[in-house]
Short mmCIF file of C-alpha atoms and ligand atoms in Angstrom, two decimals:
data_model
loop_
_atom_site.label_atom_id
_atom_site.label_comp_id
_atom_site.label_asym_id
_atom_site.label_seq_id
_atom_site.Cartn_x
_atom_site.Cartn_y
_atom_site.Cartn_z
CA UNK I 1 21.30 7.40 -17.93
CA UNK I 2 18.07 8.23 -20.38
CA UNK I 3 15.35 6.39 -18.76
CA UNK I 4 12.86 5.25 -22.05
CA UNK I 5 9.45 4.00 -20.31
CA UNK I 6 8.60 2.45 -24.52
CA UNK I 7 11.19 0.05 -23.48
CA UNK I 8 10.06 -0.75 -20.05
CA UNK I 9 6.48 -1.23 -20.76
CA UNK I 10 5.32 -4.40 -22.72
CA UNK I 11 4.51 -2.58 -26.76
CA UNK I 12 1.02 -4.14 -26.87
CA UNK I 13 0.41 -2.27 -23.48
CA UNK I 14 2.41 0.93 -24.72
CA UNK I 15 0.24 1.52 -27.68
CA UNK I 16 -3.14 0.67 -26.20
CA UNK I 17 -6.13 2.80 -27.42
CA UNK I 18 -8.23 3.07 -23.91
CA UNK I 19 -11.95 2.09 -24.43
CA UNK I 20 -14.03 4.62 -25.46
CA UNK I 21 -17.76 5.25 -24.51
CA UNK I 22 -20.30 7.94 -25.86
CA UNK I 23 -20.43 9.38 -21.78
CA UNK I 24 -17.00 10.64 -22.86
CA UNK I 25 -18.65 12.76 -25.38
CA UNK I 26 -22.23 13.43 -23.90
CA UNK I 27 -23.03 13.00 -20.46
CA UNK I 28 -26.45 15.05 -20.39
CA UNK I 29 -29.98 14.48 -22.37
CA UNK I 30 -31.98 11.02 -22.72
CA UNK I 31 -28.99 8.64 -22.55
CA UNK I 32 -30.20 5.56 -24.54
CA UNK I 33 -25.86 4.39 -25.60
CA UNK I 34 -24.88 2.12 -22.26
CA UNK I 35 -27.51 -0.49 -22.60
CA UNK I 36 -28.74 0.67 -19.07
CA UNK I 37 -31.92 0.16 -16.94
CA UNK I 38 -33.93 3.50 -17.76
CA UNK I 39 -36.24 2.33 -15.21
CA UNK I 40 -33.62 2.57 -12.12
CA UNK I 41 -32.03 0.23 -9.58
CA UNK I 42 -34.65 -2.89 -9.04
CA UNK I 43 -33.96 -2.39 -4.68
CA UNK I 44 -36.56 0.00 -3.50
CA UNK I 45 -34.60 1.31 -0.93
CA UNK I 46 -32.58 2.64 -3.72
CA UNK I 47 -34.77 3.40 -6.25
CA UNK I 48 -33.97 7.11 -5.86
CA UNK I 49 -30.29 6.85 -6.52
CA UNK I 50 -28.38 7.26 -10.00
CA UNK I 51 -27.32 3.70 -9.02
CA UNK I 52 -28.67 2.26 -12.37
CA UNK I 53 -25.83 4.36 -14.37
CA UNK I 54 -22.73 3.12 -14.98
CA UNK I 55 -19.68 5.58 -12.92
CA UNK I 56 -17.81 8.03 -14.13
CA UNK I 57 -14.48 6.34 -15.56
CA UNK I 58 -11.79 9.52 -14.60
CA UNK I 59 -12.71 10.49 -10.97
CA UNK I 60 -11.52 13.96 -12.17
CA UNK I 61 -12.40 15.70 -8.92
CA UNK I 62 -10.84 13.09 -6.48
CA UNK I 63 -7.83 13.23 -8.60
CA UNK I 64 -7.27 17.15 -8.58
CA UNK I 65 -8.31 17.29 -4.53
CA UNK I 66 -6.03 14.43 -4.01
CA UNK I 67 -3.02 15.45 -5.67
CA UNK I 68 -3.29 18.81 -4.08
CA UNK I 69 -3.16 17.22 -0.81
CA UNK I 70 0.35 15.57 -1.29
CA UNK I 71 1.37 18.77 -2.95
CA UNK I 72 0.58 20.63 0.35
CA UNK I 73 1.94 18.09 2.51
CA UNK I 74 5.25 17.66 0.51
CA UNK I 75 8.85 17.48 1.48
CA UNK I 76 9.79 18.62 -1.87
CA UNK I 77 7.82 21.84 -1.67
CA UNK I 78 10.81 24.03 -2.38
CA UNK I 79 12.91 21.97 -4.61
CA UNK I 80 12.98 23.30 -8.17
CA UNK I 81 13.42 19.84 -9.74
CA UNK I 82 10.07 18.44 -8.33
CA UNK I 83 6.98 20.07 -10.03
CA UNK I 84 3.46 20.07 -8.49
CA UNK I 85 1.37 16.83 -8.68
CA UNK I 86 -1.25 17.00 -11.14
CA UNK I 87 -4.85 14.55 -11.87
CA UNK I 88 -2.91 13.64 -15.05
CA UNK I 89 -0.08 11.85 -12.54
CA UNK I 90 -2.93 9.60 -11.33
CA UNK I 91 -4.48 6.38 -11.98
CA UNK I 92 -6.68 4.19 -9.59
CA UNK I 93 -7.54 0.43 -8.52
CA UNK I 94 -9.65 -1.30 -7.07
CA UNK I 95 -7.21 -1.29 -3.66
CA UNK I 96 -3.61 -0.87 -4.46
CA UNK I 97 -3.93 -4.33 -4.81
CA UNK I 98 -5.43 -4.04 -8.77
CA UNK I 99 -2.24 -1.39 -8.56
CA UNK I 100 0.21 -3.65 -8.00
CA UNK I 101 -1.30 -6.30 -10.61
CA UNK I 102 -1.51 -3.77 -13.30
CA UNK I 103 2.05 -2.38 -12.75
CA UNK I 104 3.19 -6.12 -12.97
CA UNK I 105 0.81 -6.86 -16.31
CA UNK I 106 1.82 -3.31 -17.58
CA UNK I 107 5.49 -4.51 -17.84
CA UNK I 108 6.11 -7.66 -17.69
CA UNK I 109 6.11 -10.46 -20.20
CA UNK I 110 4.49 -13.90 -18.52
CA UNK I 111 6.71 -16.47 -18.24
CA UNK I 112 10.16 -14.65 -19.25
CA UNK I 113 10.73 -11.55 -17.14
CA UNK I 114 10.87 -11.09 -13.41
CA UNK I 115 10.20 -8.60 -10.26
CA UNK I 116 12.59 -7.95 -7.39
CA UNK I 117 10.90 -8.08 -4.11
CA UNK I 118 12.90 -7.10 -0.36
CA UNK I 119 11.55 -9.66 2.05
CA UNK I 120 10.21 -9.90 4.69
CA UNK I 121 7.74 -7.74 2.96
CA UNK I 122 3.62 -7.67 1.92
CA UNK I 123 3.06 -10.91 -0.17
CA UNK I 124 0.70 -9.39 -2.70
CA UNK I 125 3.76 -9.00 -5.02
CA UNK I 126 4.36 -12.59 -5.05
CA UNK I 127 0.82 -13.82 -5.52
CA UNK I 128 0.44 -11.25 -8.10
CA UNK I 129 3.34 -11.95 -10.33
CA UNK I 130 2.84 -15.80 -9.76
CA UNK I 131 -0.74 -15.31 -11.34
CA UNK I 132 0.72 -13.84 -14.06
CA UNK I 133 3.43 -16.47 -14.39
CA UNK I 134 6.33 -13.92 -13.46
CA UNK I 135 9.26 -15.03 -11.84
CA UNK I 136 10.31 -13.33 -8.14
CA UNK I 137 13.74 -12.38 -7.59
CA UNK I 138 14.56 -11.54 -3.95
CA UNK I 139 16.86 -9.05 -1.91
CA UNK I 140 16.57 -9.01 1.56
CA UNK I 141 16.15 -6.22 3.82
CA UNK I 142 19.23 -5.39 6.27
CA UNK I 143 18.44 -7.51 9.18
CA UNK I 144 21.48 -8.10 10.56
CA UNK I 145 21.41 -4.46 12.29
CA UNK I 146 17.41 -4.32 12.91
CA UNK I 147 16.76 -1.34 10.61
CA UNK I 148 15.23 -3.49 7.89
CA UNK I 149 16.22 -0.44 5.09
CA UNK I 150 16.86 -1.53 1.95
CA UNK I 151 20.08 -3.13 0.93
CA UNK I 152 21.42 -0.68 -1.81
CA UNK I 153 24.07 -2.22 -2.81
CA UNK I 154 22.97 -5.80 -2.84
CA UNK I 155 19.75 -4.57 -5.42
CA UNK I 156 21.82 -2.60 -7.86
CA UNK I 157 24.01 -5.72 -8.61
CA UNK I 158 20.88 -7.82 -8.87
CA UNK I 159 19.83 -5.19 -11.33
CA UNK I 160 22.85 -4.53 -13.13
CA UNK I 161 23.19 -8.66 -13.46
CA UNK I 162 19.58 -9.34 -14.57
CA UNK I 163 18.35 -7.25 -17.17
CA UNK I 164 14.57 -9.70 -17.10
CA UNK I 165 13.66 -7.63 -13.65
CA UNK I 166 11.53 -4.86 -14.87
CA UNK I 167 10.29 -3.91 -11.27
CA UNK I 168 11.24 -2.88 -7.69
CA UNK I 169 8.47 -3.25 -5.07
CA UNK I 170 10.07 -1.46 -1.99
CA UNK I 171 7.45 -1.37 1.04
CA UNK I 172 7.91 1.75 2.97
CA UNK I 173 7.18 2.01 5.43
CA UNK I 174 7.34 -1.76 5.44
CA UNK I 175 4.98 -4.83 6.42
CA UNK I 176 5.31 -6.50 8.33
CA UNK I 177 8.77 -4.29 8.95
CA UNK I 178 6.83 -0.69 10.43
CA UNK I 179 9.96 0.80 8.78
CA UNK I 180 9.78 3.43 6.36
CA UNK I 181 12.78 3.09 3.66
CA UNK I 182 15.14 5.93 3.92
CA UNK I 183 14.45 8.11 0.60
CA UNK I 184 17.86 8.82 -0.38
CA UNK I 185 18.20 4.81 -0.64
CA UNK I 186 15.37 4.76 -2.76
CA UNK I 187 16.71 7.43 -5.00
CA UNK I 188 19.80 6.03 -5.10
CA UNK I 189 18.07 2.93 -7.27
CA UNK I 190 16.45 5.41 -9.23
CA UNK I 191 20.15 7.31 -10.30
CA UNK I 192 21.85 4.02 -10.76
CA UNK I 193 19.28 1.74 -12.90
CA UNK I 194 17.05 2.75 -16.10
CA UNK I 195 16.00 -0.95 -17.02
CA UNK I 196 12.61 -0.75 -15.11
CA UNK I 197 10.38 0.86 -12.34
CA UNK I 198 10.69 1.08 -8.60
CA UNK I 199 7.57 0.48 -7.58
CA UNK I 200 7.40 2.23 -3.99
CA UNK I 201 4.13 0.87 -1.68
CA UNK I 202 3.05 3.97 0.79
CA UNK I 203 0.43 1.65 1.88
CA UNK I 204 1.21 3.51 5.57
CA UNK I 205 3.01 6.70 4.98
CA UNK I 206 0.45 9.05 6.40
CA UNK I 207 1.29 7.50 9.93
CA UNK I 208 5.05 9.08 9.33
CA UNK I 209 5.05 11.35 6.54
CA UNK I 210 7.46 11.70 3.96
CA UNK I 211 5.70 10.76 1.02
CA UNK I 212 7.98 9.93 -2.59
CA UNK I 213 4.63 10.59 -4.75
CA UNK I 214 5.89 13.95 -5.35
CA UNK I 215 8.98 12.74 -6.88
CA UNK I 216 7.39 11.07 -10.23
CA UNK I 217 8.10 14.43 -11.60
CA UNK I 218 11.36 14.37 -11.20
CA UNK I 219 12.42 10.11 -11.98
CA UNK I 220 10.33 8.72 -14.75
CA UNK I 221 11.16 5.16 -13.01
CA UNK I 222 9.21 5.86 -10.08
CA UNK I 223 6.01 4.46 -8.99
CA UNK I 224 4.04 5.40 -5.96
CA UNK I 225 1.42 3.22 -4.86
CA UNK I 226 -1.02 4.54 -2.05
CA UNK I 227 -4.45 3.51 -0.81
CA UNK I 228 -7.50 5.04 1.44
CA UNK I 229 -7.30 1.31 3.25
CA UNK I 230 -5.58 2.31 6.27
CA UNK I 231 -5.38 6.51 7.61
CA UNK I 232 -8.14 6.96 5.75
CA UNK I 233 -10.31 4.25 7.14
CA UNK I 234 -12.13 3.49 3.88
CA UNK I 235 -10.71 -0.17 3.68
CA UNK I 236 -14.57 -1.42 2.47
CA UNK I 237 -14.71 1.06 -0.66
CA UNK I 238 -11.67 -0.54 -2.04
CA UNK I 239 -9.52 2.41 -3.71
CA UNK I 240 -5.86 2.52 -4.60
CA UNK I 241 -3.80 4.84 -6.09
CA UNK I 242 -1.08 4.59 -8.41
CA UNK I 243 1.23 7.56 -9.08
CA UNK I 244 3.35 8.40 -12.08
CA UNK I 245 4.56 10.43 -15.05
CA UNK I 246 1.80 11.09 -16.88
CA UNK I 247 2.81 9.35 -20.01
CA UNK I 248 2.76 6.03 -17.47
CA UNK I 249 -0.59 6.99 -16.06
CA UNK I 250 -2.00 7.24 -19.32
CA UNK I 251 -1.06 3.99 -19.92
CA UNK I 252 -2.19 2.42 -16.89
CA UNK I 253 -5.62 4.01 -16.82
CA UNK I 254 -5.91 3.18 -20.72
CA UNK I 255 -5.59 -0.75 -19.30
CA UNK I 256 -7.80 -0.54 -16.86
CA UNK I 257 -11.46 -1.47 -16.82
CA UNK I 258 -13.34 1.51 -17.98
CA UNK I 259 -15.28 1.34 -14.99
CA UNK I 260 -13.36 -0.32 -12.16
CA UNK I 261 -14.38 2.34 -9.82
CA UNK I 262 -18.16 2.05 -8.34
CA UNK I 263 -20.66 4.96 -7.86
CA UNK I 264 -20.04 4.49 -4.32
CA UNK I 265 -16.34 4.37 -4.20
CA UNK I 266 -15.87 6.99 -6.07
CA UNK I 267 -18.39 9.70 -3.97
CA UNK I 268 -16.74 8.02 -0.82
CA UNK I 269 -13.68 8.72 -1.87
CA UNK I 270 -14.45 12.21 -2.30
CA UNK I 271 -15.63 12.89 0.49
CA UNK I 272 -12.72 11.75 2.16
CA UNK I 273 -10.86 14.24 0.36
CA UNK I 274 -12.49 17.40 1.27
CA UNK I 275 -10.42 19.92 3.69
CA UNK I 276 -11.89 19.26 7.31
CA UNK I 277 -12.15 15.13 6.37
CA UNK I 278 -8.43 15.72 5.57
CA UNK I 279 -8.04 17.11 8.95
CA UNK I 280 -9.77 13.91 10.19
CA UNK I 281 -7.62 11.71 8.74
CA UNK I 282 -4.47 13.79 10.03
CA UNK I 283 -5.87 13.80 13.96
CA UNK I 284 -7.03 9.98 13.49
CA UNK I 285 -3.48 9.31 12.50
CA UNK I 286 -1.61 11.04 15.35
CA UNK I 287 -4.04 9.46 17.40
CA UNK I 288 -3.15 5.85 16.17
CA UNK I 289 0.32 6.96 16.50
CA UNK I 290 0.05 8.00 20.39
CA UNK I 291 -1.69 4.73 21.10
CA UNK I 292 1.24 2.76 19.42
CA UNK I 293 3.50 4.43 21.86
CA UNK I 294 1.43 3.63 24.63
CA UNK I 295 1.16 -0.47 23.73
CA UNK I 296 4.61 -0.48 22.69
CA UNK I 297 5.64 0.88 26.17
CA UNK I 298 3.41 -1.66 28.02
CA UNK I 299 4.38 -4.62 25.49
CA UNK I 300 8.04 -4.58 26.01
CA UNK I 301 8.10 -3.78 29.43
CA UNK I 302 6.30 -7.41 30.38
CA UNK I 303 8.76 -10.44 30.83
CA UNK I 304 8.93 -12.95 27.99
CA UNK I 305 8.71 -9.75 25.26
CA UNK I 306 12.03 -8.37 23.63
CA UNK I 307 13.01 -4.62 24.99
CA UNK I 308 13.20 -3.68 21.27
CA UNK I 309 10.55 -4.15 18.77
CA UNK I 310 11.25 -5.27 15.34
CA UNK I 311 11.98 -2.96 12.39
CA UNK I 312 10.41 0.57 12.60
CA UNK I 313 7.70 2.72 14.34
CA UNK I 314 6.72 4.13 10.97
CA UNK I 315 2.78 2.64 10.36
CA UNK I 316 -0.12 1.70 12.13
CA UNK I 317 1.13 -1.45 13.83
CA UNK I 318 3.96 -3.28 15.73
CA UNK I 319 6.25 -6.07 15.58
CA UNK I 320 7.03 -7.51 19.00
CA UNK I 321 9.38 -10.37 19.70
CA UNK I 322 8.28 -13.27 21.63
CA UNK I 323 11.17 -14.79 23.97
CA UNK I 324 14.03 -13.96 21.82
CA UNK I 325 12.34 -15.60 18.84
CA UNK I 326 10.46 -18.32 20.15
CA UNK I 327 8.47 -19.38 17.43
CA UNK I 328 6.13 -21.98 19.38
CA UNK I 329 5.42 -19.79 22.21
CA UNK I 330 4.41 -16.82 19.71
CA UNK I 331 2.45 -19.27 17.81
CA UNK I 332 0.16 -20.45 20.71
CA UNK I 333 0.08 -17.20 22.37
CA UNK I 334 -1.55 -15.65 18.78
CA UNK I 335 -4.25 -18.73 19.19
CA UNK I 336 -5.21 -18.47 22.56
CA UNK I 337 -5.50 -14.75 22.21
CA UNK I 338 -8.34 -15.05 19.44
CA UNK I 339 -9.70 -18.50 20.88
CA UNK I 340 -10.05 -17.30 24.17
CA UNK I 341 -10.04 -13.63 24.58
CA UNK I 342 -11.07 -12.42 21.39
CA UNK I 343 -8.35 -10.20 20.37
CA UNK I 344 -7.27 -11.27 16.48
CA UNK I 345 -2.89 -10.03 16.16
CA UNK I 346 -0.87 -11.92 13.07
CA UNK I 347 1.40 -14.43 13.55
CA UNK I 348 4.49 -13.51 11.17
CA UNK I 349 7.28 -16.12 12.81
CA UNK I 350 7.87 -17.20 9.79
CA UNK I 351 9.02 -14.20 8.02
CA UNK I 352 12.34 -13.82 7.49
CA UNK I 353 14.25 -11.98 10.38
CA UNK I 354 10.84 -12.18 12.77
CA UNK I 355 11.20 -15.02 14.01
CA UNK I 356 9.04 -14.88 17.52
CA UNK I 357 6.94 -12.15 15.94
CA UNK I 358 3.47 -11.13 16.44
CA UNK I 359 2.62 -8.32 14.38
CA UNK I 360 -0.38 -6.13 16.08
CA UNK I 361 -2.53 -3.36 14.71
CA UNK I 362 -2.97 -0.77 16.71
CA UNK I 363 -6.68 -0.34 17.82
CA UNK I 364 -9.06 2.24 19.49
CA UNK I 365 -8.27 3.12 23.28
CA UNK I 366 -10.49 0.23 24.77
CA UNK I 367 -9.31 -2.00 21.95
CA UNK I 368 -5.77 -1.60 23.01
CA UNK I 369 -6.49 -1.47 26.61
CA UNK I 370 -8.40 -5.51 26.46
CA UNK I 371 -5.14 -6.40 24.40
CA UNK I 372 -2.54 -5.46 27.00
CA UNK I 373 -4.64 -7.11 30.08
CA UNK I 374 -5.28 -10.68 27.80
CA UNK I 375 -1.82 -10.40 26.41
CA UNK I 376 0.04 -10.11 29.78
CA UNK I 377 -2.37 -12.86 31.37
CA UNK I 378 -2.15 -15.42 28.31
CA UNK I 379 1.53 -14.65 27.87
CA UNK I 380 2.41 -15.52 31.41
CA UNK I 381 0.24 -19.00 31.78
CA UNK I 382 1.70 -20.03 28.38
CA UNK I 383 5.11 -19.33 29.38
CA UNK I 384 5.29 -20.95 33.16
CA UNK I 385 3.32 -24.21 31.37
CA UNK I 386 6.18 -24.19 29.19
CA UNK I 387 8.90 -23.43 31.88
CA UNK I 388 7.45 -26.70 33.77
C1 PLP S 1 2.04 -2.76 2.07
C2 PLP S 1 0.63 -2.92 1.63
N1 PLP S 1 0.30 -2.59 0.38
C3 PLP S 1 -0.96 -2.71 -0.06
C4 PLP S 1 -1.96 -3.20 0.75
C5 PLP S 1 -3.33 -3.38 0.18
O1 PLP S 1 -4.06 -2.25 0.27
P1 PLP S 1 -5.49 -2.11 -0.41
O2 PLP S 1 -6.48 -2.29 0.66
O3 PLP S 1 -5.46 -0.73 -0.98
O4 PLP S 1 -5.61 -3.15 -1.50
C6 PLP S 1 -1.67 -3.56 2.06
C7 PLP S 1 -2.72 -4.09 2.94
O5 PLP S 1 -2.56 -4.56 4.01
C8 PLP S 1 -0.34 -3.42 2.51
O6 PLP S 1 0.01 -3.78 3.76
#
């Protein structure tokens, strides 16, 4: 297989020239070339700050601190076919949802090729791809056994049958699944099909580990998405990041706006990435990860709750059966809970293989601790008026 990315990304895209600015040249001195407001930000509150320049467009720093992190925290660490991570593997959004709409605009032609997605799964791909007037092929996730991993198998032969999918998105681990995909299914795409990208969302992995960013050295095909959203807690500076070979990353951050990433974002952002905030972010995580144990333990030991949860244990949340599936019972018991005790969970019945389902993010201590009293109490009314 010789994997060509010039045929897998559209050739206006491949052979972009990425906007150019005098700040790439000169950054220092009486800067007069940006059209600017020399006078400073209008607020006075912030009439001190360097808010009234436009940002720096690479995020050079973030990028090299970053990609050192997953380098340290690697599986691959002593494999000789994966090479260290560098800034130039790099690109980022605004969220990793701008990632996932410039991976989808990067390589796919409106209205004639197509994306595989593995339902049930996060619906960003969909909305994405319709807005850019891209079919959606589906595969579903195993669900017959519970694992939720990716059917193999059944997405080759879509592949090898449809040469208009250019992309993969594979959600590991998964929403609204909490499984993380095994990664010798993932690479398994990767060794059998060179006709597009597999587009893997980490949205989650630092609550389980196990990252595949490292592996864009090694398969040109490969895509990691990841975000400071979730372990990192920085959901309100909205930054994504989208990890590839470098000739991909050049292409991607040659498509992007020059200056998609604010002032604030961007010193947020690295902040989050120095070593004891890194630590932070590591303890928050296991933390997260205790408490899941904890609600999953009191969940599924009430009556009216499955034994099992649904899918995996692999991000910050969990999917808990209703009743063996009972869609109307899950329904009203995710509207009384916000109506009347003011705990928000998602409703995700409707997905397919969670029927019953309530998916619920885990919270702080107290957080957790009001959801299991309201939950047992509204769970219990709801079902004896519905046993009468
Ligand atoms: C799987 C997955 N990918 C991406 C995102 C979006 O992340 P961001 O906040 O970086 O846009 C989410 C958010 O819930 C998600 O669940």
């Amino acid at each position: 297989m010789v994997f060509e990315l010039k045929r897998i990304v559209r050739p206006k895209i491949y052979n972009l020239e990425p906007y150019r600015c005098a700040r790439d040249d000169f950054t220092e001195g009486i800067l007069l070339d940006a059209n600017e407001n020399a006078h400073g930000p209008t607020p006075v509150e912030l009439s001190k700050s360097n808010l009234h320049r436009y940002p720096d467009p690479h995020q050079l720093e973030f990028k090299t601190a970053m990609t050192k992190y997953r380098n340290k925290t690697s599986s691959y660490i002593n494999d000789p076919t994966v090479r260290p991570l560098t800034a130039d593997n790099l690109c980022l959004g605004v969220g990793s949802d701008e990632s996932i709409d410039a991976i989808i605009r990067a390589c796919c032609v409106p209205g004639k090729e197509k994306i595989l997605v593995l339902p049930p799964t996060y619906s960003m791909y969909s909305v994405c791809a319709n807005i850019n007037d891209i079919e959606v092929v589906q595969c579903p996730l195993t669900i017959s056994d519970g694992s939720f991993q990716m059917d193999t198998e059944a997405v080759l032969t879509i592949l090898k049958n449809d040469p208009l999918i250019k992309l993969v998105f594979v959600t590991s681990p998964g929403n609204p699944t909490g499984a993380k995909i095994k990664t010798c299914l993932i690479e398994k795409v990767l060794q059998n099909w060179d006709n597009g990208l597999v587009v893997v969302d980490e949205a989650y992995v630092d609550f389980c580990g196990g990252s595949t960013a490292p592996l864009v050295t090694k398969y040109p095909s490969l895509v990691t998405l990841q975000t400071l959203s979730k372990s990192f807690g920085l959901a309100g500076i909205r930054l994504g990041m989208t990890y590839a070979t470098a000739e991909l990353a050049r292409i991607l951050n040659a498509m992007k706006a020059p200056y998609n990433i604010s002032s604030l974002a961007s010193e947020y952002a690295l902040k989050a990435v120095q070593e004891d905030n890194l630590k932070k972010m590591e303890a928050t995580s296991k933390v997260i990860n205790e408490e899941k144990m904890r609600l999953l333990k009191e969940l599924t030991s009430l009556d009216y709750v499955d034994d099992q949860y649904v899918g995996g244990l692999d991000a910050n949340f969990l999917l808990i059966r209703i009743n063996g599936g009972d869609n109307a019972l899950a329904r009203k018991l995710y509207y009384q809970l916000a109506t009347q005790s003011g705990v928000v969970v998602r409703f995700r019945g409707n997905e397919l293989g969670c029927s019953g389902c309530l998916r619920i993010t885990v919270g702080t201590h107290e957080e957790n601790t009001h959801l299991i009293k309201y939950f047992k109490e509204t769970l219990y009314k709801l079902a004896k008026e519905q046993l009468k």
